[in-house]
């Protein structure tokens, strides 16, 4: 690498580090997306808890609110109870992920909706 190329590479590394730090700080200050959704189940409120959860989340990730990609059934491994549906990216960050995920675990979609869903037997969707 020439000295000019090395300098440009170092500059880009510094920019990337700044962006990653800003993203991490932003994530720590956020609430889970599902906390801002209206609590209404609509015509399916008398159906199964699984149907009610899927209807309410409407293809959205409970943490980031994104609609892209598949959803997985996030659950508490200690109780085997479903918390909500997450995108693959958010599910990979769970159980770590910092304060955003700590808040999500305190009040996940199933708790918001008063649902109890056992995880066993429910495939990823």
Coordinates of C-alpha atoms in Angstrom, one line a residue:
X1 CA 0.0 0.0 0.0
X2 CA 1.2 3.5 -0.8
X3 CA 1.3 6.1 2.0
X4 CA -1.7 7.8 0.4
X5 CA -3.7 4.6 0.2
X6 CA -2.7 3.8 3.9
X7 CA -3.9 7.3 4.9
X8 CA -7.2 6.8 3.1
X9 CA -7.7 3.4 4.6
X10 CA -7.0 4.8 8.1
X11 CA -9.5 7.6 7.5
X12 CA -12.2 5.2 6.4
X13 CA -11.5 3.0 9.4
X14 CA -12.0 6.0 11.7
X15 CA -15.3 6.9 9.9
X16 CA -16.6 3.4 10.3
X17 CA -15.7 3.3 14.0
X18 CA -17.5 6.6 14.5
X19 CA -20.6 5.3 12.7
X20 CA -20.6 2.0 14.7
X21 CA -20.4 4.0 18.0
X22 CA -23.2 6.3 17.0
X23 CA -25.4 3.3 16.0
X24 CA -24.7 1.6 19.3
X25 CA -25.6 4.7 21.3
X26 CA -28.8 5.2 19.2
X27 CA -29.8 1.6 19.9
X28 CA -29.3 2.0 23.6
X29 CA -31.6 4.9 23.7
X30 CA -34.5 3.3 21.8
X31 CA -37.6 1.5 22.9
X32 CA -38.6 -1.8 21.3
X33 CA -40.8 -1.0 18.3
X34 CA -43.7 -3.0 19.6
X35 CA -44.1 -0.6 22.5
X36 CA -45.5 1.9 20.1
X37 CA -48.0 -0.2 18.4
X38 CA -51.7 0.2 19.4
X39 CA -53.0 -2.7 21.4
X40 CA -55.9 -4.1 19.4
X41 CA -56.4 -7.6 18.2
X42 CA -59.2 -6.9 15.8
X43 CA -61.5 -9.7 14.6
X44 CA -59.1 -12.4 15.7
X45 CA -59.1 -11.7 19.5
X46 CA -61.2 -14.8 20.2
X47 CA -58.8 -17.1 18.1
X48 CA -55.7 -18.8 19.4
X49 CA -53.0 -16.8 21.1
X50 CA -50.7 -17.7 18.2
X51 CA -53.1 -16.3 15.7
X52 CA -53.6 -13.2 17.7
X53 CA -49.9 -12.6 18.1
X54 CA -49.2 -13.1 14.4
X55 CA -52.1 -10.8 13.5
X56 CA -51.0 -8.1 15.8
X57 CA -47.3 -8.1 14.8
X58 CA -48.4 -8.1 11.1
X59 CA -45.1 -9.3 9.9
X60 CA -43.1 -6.7 11.9
X61 CA -40.1 -7.5 14.2
X62 CA -41.0 -6.7 17.8
X63 CA -37.6 -5.1 18.4
X64 CA -36.7 -3.1 15.3
X65 CA -40.1 -3.0 13.6
X66 CA -38.8 -4.1 10.3
X67 CA -40.9 -5.9 7.7
X68 CA -38.1 -7.5 5.7
X69 CA -37.2 -11.2 5.8
X70 CA -38.4 -14.1 7.9
X71 CA -39.6 -14.0 11.5
X72 CA -38.5 -16.4 14.2
X73 CA -40.4 -17.2 17.4
X74 CA -38.4 -15.6 20.2
X75 CA -38.8 -17.3 23.5
X76 CA -37.5 -17.4 27.1
X77 CA -35.3 -20.5 27.3
X78 CA -35.9 -20.8 31.1
X79 CA -39.7 -20.9 30.8
X80 CA -40.1 -22.0 27.2
X81 CA -42.7 -19.2 26.7
X82 CA -42.8 -17.2 23.5
X83 CA -42.1 -13.5 23.9
X84 CA -42.7 -12.4 20.3
X85 CA -41.7 -12.6 16.7
X86 CA -38.3 -11.2 15.8
X87 CA -36.4 -10.7 12.5
X88 CA -33.3 -13.0 12.1
X89 CA -31.0 -10.0 12.8
X90 CA -32.6 -9.1 16.1
X91 CA -32.9 -12.7 17.1
X92 CA -29.2 -13.2 16.7
X93 CA -28.5 -10.2 19.0
X94 CA -30.8 -11.7 21.7
X95 CA -30.1 -12.5 24.6
X96 CA -27.4 -9.8 24.6
X97 CA -27.9 -6.7 22.6
X98 CA -27.8 -4.2 25.5
X99 CA -30.5 -2.0 27.0
X100 CA -32.9 -2.2 24.0
X101 CA -33.2 -6.0 24.4
X102 CA -33.4 -5.7 28.2
X103 CA -36.4 -3.5 27.7
X104 CA -37.9 -5.9 25.2
X105 CA -37.6 -8.8 27.6
X106 CA -39.4 -6.8 30.3
X107 CA -42.4 -6.1 28.1
X108 CA -42.5 -8.3 25.0
X109 CA -45.5 -8.6 22.7
X110 CA -47.1 -11.6 24.5
X111 CA -47.0 -9.6 27.8
X112 CA -48.4 -6.5 26.2
X113 CA -51.3 -8.5 24.8
X114 CA -51.7 -10.8 27.8
X115 CA -51.0 -13.9 25.8
X116 CA -49.4 -17.2 27.0
X117 CA -47.8 -19.2 24.2
X118 CA -45.6 -22.2 24.8
X119 CA -42.7 -22.4 22.3
X120 CA -42.5 -26.1 21.8
X121 CA -43.9 -27.1 18.5
X122 CA -44.1 -23.7 16.8
X123 CA -41.8 -23.5 13.8
X124 CA -39.9 -20.5 12.6
X125 CA -42.0 -18.4 10.1

